[in-house]
Coordinates of N, CA and C in Angstrom, one line a residue:
Chain S
A1 N 62.9 28.6 -1.5 CA 62.5 27.2 -1.7 C 63.7 26.5 -1.4
A2 N 63.4 25.1 -0.6 CA 64.4 24.4 -0.1 C 65.4 24.0 -1.4
G3 N 66.9 23.8 -1.0 CA 67.9 23.5 -1.7 C 68.2 22.3 -1.3
V4 N 69.2 21.7 -2.2 CA 70.1 20.5 -1.8 C 71.0 20.9 -0.5
I5 N 71.2 20.3 0.3 CA 72.2 20.6 1.6 C 73.4 19.4 1.4
Q6 N 74.5 20.0 1.6 CA 75.8 19.2 1.7 C 76.6 19.5 2.8
S7 N 77.1 18.6 3.2 CA 78.0 18.8 4.3 C 79.3 18.0 4.5
P8 N 80.2 18.2 4.9 CA 80.5 19.4 5.6 C 80.9 20.3 4.0
R9 N 80.9 21.5 4.1 CA 81.4 22.3 2.9 C 83.1 22.3 2.2
H10 N 83.9 22.2 3.4 CA 85.3 21.7 3.1 C 85.7 20.7 4.1
L11 N 86.5 20.3 3.6 CA 87.0 19.1 4.4 C 88.7 18.7 3.9
I12 N 89.3 18.6 4.9 CA 90.8 18.3 4.5 C 91.3 17.2 5.3
K13 N 91.9 16.3 4.5 CA 92.5 15.1 5.1 C 93.6 14.6 4.6
E14 N 94.4 13.6 5.3 CA 95.6 13.3 5.0 C 95.5 11.8 4.0
K15 N 96.6 11.6 3.4 CA 96.6 10.6 2.5 C 96.4 9.1 3.3
R16 N 95.6 8.4 2.8 CA 95.2 7.1 3.4 C 93.8 7.0 4.6
E17 N 93.7 8.5 4.7 CA 92.4 8.7 5.7 C 91.0 8.2 5.1
T18 N 90.0 8.2 5.9 CA 88.8 8.3 5.1 C 87.9 9.4 5.5
A19 N 86.8 9.5 4.5 CA 86.2 10.9 4.6 C 84.4 10.2 4.3
T20 N 83.7 11.2 4.9 CA 82.2 10.7 4.6 C 81.6 12.1 4.2
L21 N 80.9 12.0 3.2 CA 80.3 13.3 2.7 C 78.8 13.1 2.9
K22 N 78.0 14.0 3.1 CA 76.6 13.8 3.3 C 75.8 14.8 2.3
C23 N 74.6 14.4 2.1 CA 73.8 15.3 1.0 C 72.3 15.0 1.4
Y24 N 71.7 16.2 1.6 CA 70.4 16.1 1.7 C 69.5 16.8 0.8
P25 N 68.7 15.9 0.1 CA 68.1 16.2 -1.4 C 67.1 17.3 -0.9
I26 N 66.6 17.8 -2.0 CA 65.2 18.4 -1.9 C 64.0 17.7 -1.4
P27 N 63.2 18.1 -0.5 CA 62.2 17.4 0.1 C 61.4 16.9 -1.1
R28 N 61.0 15.6 -1.1 CA 60.2 14.9 -2.2 C 60.9 14.4 -3.4
H29 N 62.3 14.8 -3.4 CA 63.0 14.3 -4.4 C 63.2 12.8 -4.3
D30 N 63.2 12.0 -5.3 CA 63.4 10.6 -5.1 C 64.6 9.9 -5.6
T31 N 65.4 11.0 -6.4 CA 66.5 10.4 -7.0 C 67.7 11.3 -6.4
V32 N 68.9 10.9 -6.0 CA 70.3 11.4 -5.6 C 71.4 11.1 -6.5
Y33 N 72.1 12.0 -6.9 CA 73.4 11.7 -7.7 C 74.5 12.2 -6.8
W34 N 75.8 11.5 -7.2 CA 77.0 12.2 -6.9 C 77.7 12.5 -8.1
Y35 N 78.3 13.3 -8.2 CA 79.5 13.9 -9.0 C 81.0 14.5 -8.5
Q36 N 82.0 14.0 -9.4 CA 83.3 14.5 -8.8 C 83.7 15.5 -9.8
Q37 N 84.2 16.7 -9.4 CA 84.6 17.7 -10.4 C 86.1 18.1 -10.0
G38 N 87.0 17.6 -10.8 CA 88.4 18.1 -10.5 C 88.7 19.3 -10.9
P39 N 89.9 19.8 -10.7 CA 90.2 21.5 -11.1 C 90.3 21.4 -12.4
G40 N 89.5 22.3 -12.9 CA 89.3 22.6 -14.4 C 89.0 21.5 -15.1
Q41 N 88.0 20.8 -14.7 CA 87.6 19.8 -15.4 C 85.9 19.8 -15.2
D42 N 85.0 19.1 -16.0 CA 83.7 19.0 -16.2 C 83.4 18.0 -15.1
P43 N 82.1 18.1 -14.5 CA 81.7 17.0 -13.4 C 81.7 15.7 -13.9
Q44 N 82.1 14.8 -13.2 CA 82.0 13.3 -13.5 C 81.1 12.4 -12.8
F45 N 80.2 11.7 -13.3 CA 79.2 10.9 -12.5 C 80.1 9.7 -11.8
L46 N 79.5 9.6 -10.3 CA 80.1 8.7 -9.7 C 79.0 7.5 -9.6
I47 N 77.9 8.0 -9.0 CA 77.0 6.9 -8.5 C 75.7 7.6 -8.3
S48 N 74.4 7.0 -8.4 CA 73.0 7.5 -8.2 C 72.1 6.5 -7.4
F49 N 71.2 7.1 -6.9 CA 70.3 6.1 -5.9 C 68.9 6.8 -6.4
Y50 N 68.0 5.9 -6.5 CA 66.5 5.9 -6.7 C 65.8 5.3 -5.8
E51 N 64.9 6.0 -5.0 CA 64.1 5.3 -3.9 C 65.0 4.3 -3.2
K52 N 66.1 5.0 -2.7 CA 67.1 4.1 -1.4 C 67.8 3.0 -2.4
M53 N 67.4 2.8 -3.6 CA 68.4 1.7 -4.2 C 69.4 2.2 -5.3
Q54 N 70.5 1.5 -5.5 CA 71.4 2.1 -6.3 C 70.9 2.1 -7.8
S55 N 71.0 3.0 -8.5 CA 70.2 3.2 -9.7 C 71.4 3.2 -10.9
D56 N 72.7 3.9 -11.0 CA 73.6 3.9 -11.8 C 74.8 3.9 -11.1
K57 N 75.8 3.5 -11.8 CA 76.9 3.4 -11.6 C 78.2 4.2 -12.5
G58 N 79.0 5.0 -12.1 CA 79.8 5.8 -13.2 C 81.3 5.5 -12.8
S59 N 81.9 6.3 -12.9 CA 83.6 5.9 -12.6 C 83.6 6.2 -11.2
I60 N 83.2 5.4 -10.3 CA 83.2 5.4 -8.7 C 84.4 4.2 -8.5
P61 N 85.6 4.8 -8.0 CA 86.7 3.9 -7.6 C 86.1 2.9 -6.5
D62 N 86.6 1.6 -6.4 CA 86.2 0.5 -5.4 C 86.5 1.3 -4.0
R63 N 87.1 2.2 -3.9 CA 87.5 2.8 -2.3 C 86.3 3.5 -1.8
F64 N 85.7 3.8 -2.8 CA 84.3 4.6 -2.4 C 83.2 3.9 -2.4
S65 N 82.3 4.1 -1.6 CA 81.1 3.5 -1.7 C 80.0 4.6 -1.0
A66 N 78.6 4.3 -1.2 CA 77.6 5.3 -1.0 C 76.4 4.5 -0.8
Q67 N 75.6 5.3 0.1 CA 73.9 4.8 0.1 C 73.1 5.5 0.5
Q68 N 71.9 5.5 0.3 CA 70.8 6.3 0.5 C 70.0 5.7 1.4
F69 N 69.5 6.6 2.7 CA 69.0 6.3 3.9 C 67.3 6.3 3.7
S70 N 66.7 5.8 4.7 CA 65.2 5.7 4.4 C 64.8 7.2 4.7
D71 N 65.3 8.4 5.0 CA 65.0 9.7 5.1 C 65.4 10.5 3.7
Y72 N 66.1 9.5 2.9 CA 66.5 9.9 1.7 C 67.6 10.9 1.4
H73 N 68.4 10.8 2.7 CA 69.7 11.5 2.5 C 70.8 10.4 2.2
S74 N 71.8 11.0 1.8 CA 72.8 10.1 1.1 C 74.2 10.3 1.6
E75 N 75.1 9.4 1.9 CA 76.3 9.5 2.2 C 77.3 9.0 1.2
L76 N 78.5 9.5 0.8 CA 79.5 9.0 0.0 C 80.7 9.0 1.1
N77 N 80.8 7.6 1.1 CA 82.3 7.2 1.9 C 83.3 6.8 1.3
M78 N 84.5 7.6 1.3 CA 85.9 7.2 0.7 C 86.7 6.9 1.7
S79 N 87.5 5.8 1.3 CA 88.7 5.3 2.3 C 89.8 5.4 1.4
S80 N 90.9 5.1 2.2 CA 92.2 5.1 1.6 C 92.5 6.3 0.5
L81 N 92.2 7.4 1.2 CA 92.1 8.7 0.3 C 93.4 8.9 -0.4
E82 N 93.6 9.5 -1.7 CA 94.7 9.5 -2.2 C 94.6 11.1 -2.7
L83 N 96.2 11.7 -3.1 CA 96.0 13.0 -3.4 C 94.9 13.5 -4.8
G84 N 94.8 12.5 -5.5 CA 93.9 12.2 -6.7 C 92.5 12.4 -6.4
D85 N 92.2 12.2 -5.1 CA 90.8 12.5 -4.8 C 90.3 13.6 -4.3
S86 N 91.4 15.0 -4.2 CA 91.1 16.1 -4.2 C 90.1 16.7 -5.2
A87 N 89.1 17.3 -5.1 CA 88.0 17.4 -5.8 C 87.2 18.3 -5.0
L88 N 86.1 18.7 -6.0 CA 84.8 19.2 -5.6 C 83.9 18.2 -6.0
Y89 N 83.1 17.9 -4.8 CA 82.1 16.7 -5.0 C 80.5 17.2 -4.7
F90 N 80.0 16.9 -5.7 CA 78.6 17.5 -5.9 C 77.7 16.5 -5.6
C91 N 76.6 16.9 -5.0 CA 75.0 15.9 -4.8 C 74.1 16.9 -5.9
A92 N 73.5 16.0 -6.2 CA 72.3 16.5 -7.0 C 71.0 15.9 -6.8
S93 N 69.8 16.5 -6.8 CA 68.6 15.6 -6.4 C 67.6 15.8 -7.7
S94 N 66.7 15.3 -8.0 CA 65.8 15.2 -8.9 C 64.6 14.1 -8.5
L95 N 63.5 14.6 -9.2 CA 62.1 13.8 -9.2 C 62.7 13.1 -10.5
E96 N 62.1 11.8 -10.6 CA 62.1 11.0 -11.8 C 61.6 11.7 -13.1
L97 N 60.4 12.2 -13.0 CA 60.2 13.1 -14.0 C 59.6 14.4 -13.6
P98 N 59.9 15.5 -14.2 CA 61.0 15.9 -15.2 C 62.1 15.5 -14.5
N99 N 63.2 15.0 -15.4 CA 64.6 15.0 -14.8 C 65.5 16.1 -14.8
E100 N 65.0 16.9 -14.0 CA 65.9 18.3 -13.8 C 66.5 18.2 -12.7
Q101 N 67.9 18.2 -12.6 CA 68.7 18.0 -11.5 C 69.3 19.1 -10.7
F102 N 69.1 19.3 -9.5 CA 69.3 20.3 -8.8 C 70.6 20.1 -8.0
F103 N 71.7 21.1 -8.3 CA 72.8 20.9 -7.6 C 72.8 21.4 -6.2
G104 N 73.7 20.9 -5.1 CA 74.1 21.3 -3.7 C 75.4 22.2 -4.2
P105 N 75.8 22.8 -3.0 CA 76.9 23.6 -3.0 C 78.2 23.0 -3.4
G106 N 78.3 21.7 -3.1 CA 79.3 20.9 -3.0 C 80.3 20.9 -1.9
T107 N 81.0 19.7 -2.0 CA 82.0 19.6 -0.6 C 83.3 19.7 -1.4
R108 N 84.3 20.5 -1.1 CA 85.4 20.7 -1.4 C 86.3 19.8 -0.4
L109 N 87.0 18.7 -1.1 CA 87.9 17.9 -0.4 C 89.3 18.0 -0.8
T110 N 90.2 18.3 -0.1 CA 91.6 18.5 -0.2 C 92.3 17.5 0.7
V111 N 93.1 16.6 0.1 CA 93.7 15.4 0.4 C 95.4 15.8 0.4
L112 N 96.0 16.0 1.5 CA 97.5 16.5 1.8 C 98.2 15.2 1.9
Chain Q
A1 N 78.8 5.4 -26.8 CA 78.3 6.1 -25.6 C 78.0 7.6 -26.2
Q2 N 77.1 8.1 -25.3 CA 76.9 9.4 -25.7 C 78.0 10.4 -25.2
T3 N 78.0 11.5 -26.2 CA 78.9 12.5 -25.9 C 78.4 13.9 -26.1
V4 N 79.1 14.8 -25.3 CA 79.0 16.4 -25.5 C 80.1 16.9 -26.0
T5 N 79.9 17.8 -27.0 CA 81.3 18.7 -27.2 C 80.9 20.2 -27.3
Q6 N 81.8 20.7 -26.8 CA 81.8 22.1 -26.5 C 83.2 22.8 -27.3
S7 N 83.0 23.3 -28.4 CA 84.3 23.4 -29.3 C 85.2 24.9 -28.8
Q8 N 84.4 25.8 -28.1 CA 84.9 27.0 -27.6 C 85.5 26.8 -26.0
P9 N 86.7 26.7 -25.7 CA 87.1 26.4 -24.4 C 86.7 27.6 -23.7
E10 N 87.5 29.0 -24.4 CA 86.9 30.1 -23.8 C 86.4 31.2 -24.8
M11 N 85.6 32.3 -24.2 CA 84.9 33.4 -25.1 C 85.1 34.3 -24.2
S12 N 85.0 35.6 -24.7 CA 84.7 36.8 -24.3 C 83.8 37.7 -24.8
V13 N 82.9 38.5 -24.1 CA 82.2 39.5 -24.9 C 82.0 40.9 -24.1
Q14 N 81.6 41.8 -24.8 CA 81.5 42.9 -24.3 C 80.0 43.2 -23.4
E15 N 80.4 43.8 -22.2 CA 79.2 44.2 -21.6 C 77.8 44.6 -22.6
A16 N 76.7 44.3 -22.3 CA 75.6 44.4 -23.2 C 75.6 43.9 -24.6
E17 N 76.5 43.2 -25.0 CA 76.5 42.6 -26.2 C 75.9 41.3 -26.2
T18 N 75.9 40.5 -27.4 CA 75.2 39.1 -27.5 C 76.2 38.1 -27.7
V19 N 76.2 37.0 -27.3 CA 77.3 35.8 -27.3 C 76.5 34.7 -27.3
T20 N 77.2 33.8 -28.4 CA 76.5 32.4 -28.6 C 77.6 31.4 -28.2
L21 N 77.1 30.4 -27.2 CA 78.1 29.3 -26.9 C 77.6 28.1 -27.7
S22 N 78.3 27.2 -28.2 CA 78.3 26.2 -29.0 C 78.0 25.1 -28.2
C23 N 77.5 24.0 -28.8 CA 77.5 22.6 -28.3 C 77.0 21.7 -29.1
T24 N 77.4 20.7 -29.3 CA 77.1 19.4 -30.0 C 77.0 18.3 -29.4
Y25 N 76.2 17.4 -29.5 CA 76.0 15.9 -29.0 C 76.1 14.8 -29.8
D26 N 76.1 13.7 -29.2 CA 76.0 12.4 -30.2 C 75.1 11.4 -29.5
T27 N 74.1 11.0 -30.0 CA 73.2 10.0 -29.4 C 72.4 9.4 -30.5
S28 N 71.9 8.2 -30.0 CA 70.9 7.5 -31.0 C 69.8 7.2 -30.2
E29 N 69.5 8.0 -29.2 CA 68.2 8.0 -28.4 C 67.4 9.3 -29.1
N30 N 66.1 8.9 -29.0 CA 65.0 9.8 -29.6 C 64.5 10.7 -28.7
N31 N 64.6 10.3 -27.3 CA 63.8 11.3 -26.4 C 65.0 11.4 -25.2
Y32 N 65.3 12.9 -25.1 CA 66.1 13.1 -24.1 C 66.0 14.6 -23.8
Y33 N 67.0 15.2 -22.8 CA 66.8 16.4 -22.4 C 68.1 17.1 -22.6
L34 N 68.2 18.4 -22.6 CA 69.5 19.2 -22.9 C 69.4 20.2 -21.9
F35 N 70.6 20.5 -21.5 CA 70.7 21.6 -20.3 C 71.8 22.4 -20.5
W36 N 71.7 23.9 -20.0 CA 72.9 24.4 -19.9 C 73.1 25.0 -18.5
Y37 N 74.1 24.7 -18.0 CA 74.5 24.9 -16.5 C 75.6 26.1 -16.5
K38 N 75.5 26.9 -15.6 CA 76.6 27.9 -15.3 C 77.3 27.7 -13.9
Q39 N 78.5 27.8 -14.1 CA 79.3 27.5 -12.8 C 80.2 28.9 -12.4
P40 N 79.8 29.9 -11.7 CA 80.2 31.1 -11.5 C 81.8 30.9 -10.5
P41 N 82.4 31.9 -10.4 CA 83.7 31.5 -9.3 C 83.4 30.9 -8.2
S42 N 82.0 31.2 -7.6 CA 81.7 30.4 -6.3 C 81.7 28.7 -6.4
R43 N 82.0 28.4 -7.8 CA 81.8 27.0 -7.9 C 80.3 26.1 -7.9
Q44 N 79.3 26.9 -7.8 CA 78.0 26.6 -7.6 C 77.4 26.1 -9.1
M45 N 76.8 24.9 -9.3 CA 76.2 24.6 -10.5 C 74.8 25.0 -10.4
I46 N 74.4 26.0 -11.3 CA 73.2 26.5 -11.5 C 72.5 26.2 -12.8
L47 N 71.4 25.8 -12.9 CA 70.7 25.5 -14.0 C 70.2 26.8 -14.6
V48 N 70.5 27.0 -16.1 CA 70.4 28.2 -16.7 C 69.0 28.0 -17.7
I49 N 69.0 27.0 -18.4 CA 67.8 26.7 -19.3 C 67.9 24.9 -19.4
R50 N 66.6 24.5 -20.0 CA 66.4 23.1 -20.6 C 65.8 23.2 -21.5
Q51 N 65.8 22.1 -22.2 CA 65.2 21.8 -23.4 C 64.8 20.4 -23.6
E52 N 63.5 20.2 -24.0 CA 63.0 18.6 -24.1 C 63.1 18.3 -25.6
A53 N 64.0 17.4 -25.9 CA 64.1 16.9 -27.4 C 62.8 16.7 -28.1
Y54 N 61.6 16.6 -27.6 CA 60.5 16.5 -28.4 C 59.9 17.7 -28.9
K55 N 60.2 18.7 -27.8 CA 59.5 20.0 -28.3 C 60.3 20.8 -29.3
Q56 N 59.8 21.2 -30.6 CA 60.5 22.1 -31.5 C 60.7 23.5 -31.0
Q57 N 59.8 24.0 -30.2 CA 60.2 25.3 -29.9 C 61.3 25.6 -29.0
N58 N 62.2 26.3 -29.3 CA 63.5 26.7 -28.6 C 63.1 27.3 -27.3
A59 N 63.8 27.0 -26.2 CA 63.6 27.2 -24.8 C 64.0 28.7 -24.7
T60 N 63.4 29.6 -23.8 CA 63.9 30.8 -23.6 C 63.8 31.3 -22.0
E61 N 64.6 31.8 -21.3 CA 64.4 32.3 -20.1 C 65.2 33.5 -20.0
N62 N 64.5 34.6 -19.9 CA 64.7 35.9 -19.8 C 65.7 36.3 -21.1
R63 N 67.1 36.6 -20.6 CA 68.0 37.0 -21.6 C 68.9 35.5 -22.2
F64 N 68.4 34.4 -21.7 CA 69.0 33.2 -22.3 C 68.2 32.5 -23.1
S65 N 68.6 32.0 -24.3 CA 67.8 31.5 -25.3 C 68.4 30.4 -26.0
V66 N 68.0 29.2 -26.5 CA 68.7 28.1 -27.0 C 68.3 28.1 -28.4
N67 N 69.2 27.7 -29.3 CA 68.8 27.1 -30.9 C 69.2 25.8 -30.8
F68 N 68.0 24.8 -30.7 CA 68.0 23.7 -30.6 C 67.7 23.0 -32.2
Q69 N 68.8 22.4 -32.8 CA 68.6 21.9 -34.1 C 68.7 20.4 -33.7
K70 N 67.8 19.6 -33.8 CA 67.4 18.2 -33.5 C 68.3 17.3 -34.4
A71 N 68.2 17.5 -35.9 CA 68.6 16.7 -36.8 C 70.5 16.9 -36.6
A72 N 70.8 18.2 -36.6 CA 72.0 18.4 -36.6 C 72.8 18.0 -35.3
K73 N 72.0 17.5 -34.3 CA 72.3 17.3 -32.8 C 73.4 18.7 -32.4
S74 N 72.5 19.9 -32.4 CA 73.4 21.0 -31.9 C 72.3 21.7 -31.0
F75 N 72.9 22.3 -30.0 CA 72.6 23.1 -28.8 C 73.0 24.5 -28.5
S76 N 72.8 25.5 -29.1 CA 73.7 26.4 -28.6 C 73.0 27.4 -27.8
L77 N 73.5 28.1 -27.0 CA 72.9 29.1 -25.9 C 73.5 30.7 -26.5
K78 N 72.4 31.3 -26.5 CA 72.7 32.7 -26.7 C 72.2 33.6 -25.5
I79 N 73.2 34.5 -25.1 CA 73.0 35.0 -23.9 C 72.9 36.8 -24.4
S80 N 71.9 37.2 -24.4 CA 71.6 38.7 -24.8 C 71.8 39.9 -23.5
D81 N 72.4 41.2 -24.1 CA 72.6 42.0 -23.1 C 73.3 41.5 -21.9
S82 N 74.6 41.0 -22.5 CA 75.6 40.5 -21.3 C 75.8 41.4 -20.2
Q83 N 75.8 40.5 -19.0 CA 76.1 41.4 -17.7 C 77.5 40.9 -17.1
L84 N 78.3 41.9 -16.3 CA 79.3 41.2 -15.4 C 79.1 39.9 -14.8
G85 N 77.9 39.7 -14.4 CA 77.5 38.5 -13.4 C 77.3 37.3 -14.2
D86 N 77.4 37.5 -15.5 CA 77.4 36.2 -16.5 C 78.9 35.5 -16.4
T87 N 79.8 36.3 -16.1 CA 80.9 35.7 -16.3 C 81.1 34.2 -15.4
A88 N 81.4 33.3 -15.9 CA 81.3 31.9 -15.5 C 81.6 31.1 -16.4
M89 N 81.7 29.8 -16.2 CA 82.1 28.6 -17.0 C 80.7 28.2 -17.5
Y90 N 80.3 27.8 -18.3 CA 79.0 27.3 -19.0 C 79.1 25.8 -19.6
F91 N 78.6 25.0 -18.8 CA 78.5 23.6 -19.4 C 77.4 23.1 -20.0
C92 N 77.4 22.5 -21.4 CA 76.2 21.8 -21.8 C 76.2 20.6 -21.3
A93 N 74.9 20.1 -21.2 CA 74.7 19.0 -20.6 C 73.7 18.0 -21.2
F94 N 73.6 16.6 -21.0 CA 72.8 15.9 -22.0 C 72.2 14.8 -21.1
I95 N 70.9 14.4 -21.0 CA 70.5 13.0 -20.3 C 69.9 12.0 -21.5
P96 N 70.6 11.0 -21.7 CA 70.3 10.2 -22.6 C 68.9 9.9 -22.8
N97 N 68.5 9.4 -21.5 CA 66.8 9.0 -21.4 C 66.1 9.7 -20.5
S98 N 64.8 9.5 -20.4 CA 64.1 10.2 -19.4 C 63.8 9.4 -18.3
G99 N 64.4 10.3 -17.2 CA 64.0 9.4 -15.8 C 65.3 8.9 -15.3
N100 N 65.7 9.5 -14.0 CA 66.7 8.6 -13.2 C 68.4 8.4 -14.1
T101 N 68.6 9.2 -14.7 CA 69.9 9.0 -15.6 C 70.7 10.0 -15.3
P102 N 72.2 9.9 -15.2 CA 73.0 11.0 -15.2 C 73.3 11.9 -16.3
L103 N 73.5 12.9 -15.7 CA 74.2 14.1 -16.8 C 75.3 13.5 -17.4
V104 N 75.5 13.8 -18.5 CA 76.9 13.9 -19.5 C 77.1 15.2 -19.7
F105 N 78.1 15.8 -19.5 CA 78.6 17.0 -19.6 C 79.6 17.3 -20.5
G106 N 79.8 18.4 -21.1 CA 80.7 18.8 -22.0 C 81.9 19.5 -21.4
K107 N 83.1 19.7 -21.9 CA 84.1 20.2 -21.2 C 83.9 21.6 -20.6
G108 N 83.0 22.5 -21.4 CA 82.6 23.7 -20.6 C 83.4 24.6 -21.4
T109 N 82.8 26.0 -21.6 CA 83.2 27.2 -22.1 C 83.2 28.2 -21.1
R110 N 84.6 28.8 -20.8 CA 84.8 29.9 -19.8 C 84.5 31.2 -20.7
L111 N 83.5 31.8 -20.3 CA 82.9 33.1 -20.5 C 83.6 34.2 -19.6
S112 N 83.9 35.4 -20.3 CA 84.4 36.4 -19.6 C 83.5 37.6 -20.3
V113 N 83.0 38.2 -19.3 CA 82.1 39.5 -19.8 C 83.2 40.8 -19.3
I114 N 83.5 41.5 -20.5 CA 84.4 42.7 -20.1 C 83.7 43.9 -20.3
A115 N 83.8 44.9 -19.2 CA 83.1 46.0 -18.8 C 83.6 46.9 -20.1

């Protein structure tokens, strides 16, 4: 069965650079979520989209933005990167009902 | 705000034994979903089991089962016949409403299965 695809899997950036993370949800899933997991922490919700519209917003910094495109893939844009942005970024997708979220493998971002 | 509490940061169990991981949550919602996710060293988030709050019957998936006590707001995970591959971080998670809402995670329990 098709799973959630995230690219790239690993990314190394310098401070103050920008990064773009991509997520391709499971076909026919209408909702995409972005989570950030710091070292030794639980995943924290950043932002979500339902049918290409922003659905919910969590603890996403103003330096970050995201969107969902017509083909339902989503991109998380991160600017002015800081050392504290180093984390594992997960994308998850689901149908509205049942709300069972399937996670991608994550993108590991390292900011030097 | 909804919260999820996992009171056991670390646990260990002998191979083939049974272990129970605790989870409590706080919500004023009546309809919600509860999940246990497993995160092995690969860091992939894997759904282990889910429970709908309106269902009284406890969910079971092979060696994994839950004890859902709605009145007590408790949702524990029992792993039977533990295997070395069960070694992972386990997160309890909660969705306050039905449909299109983000997961609220507990802090996790690190489970080690010992040969």
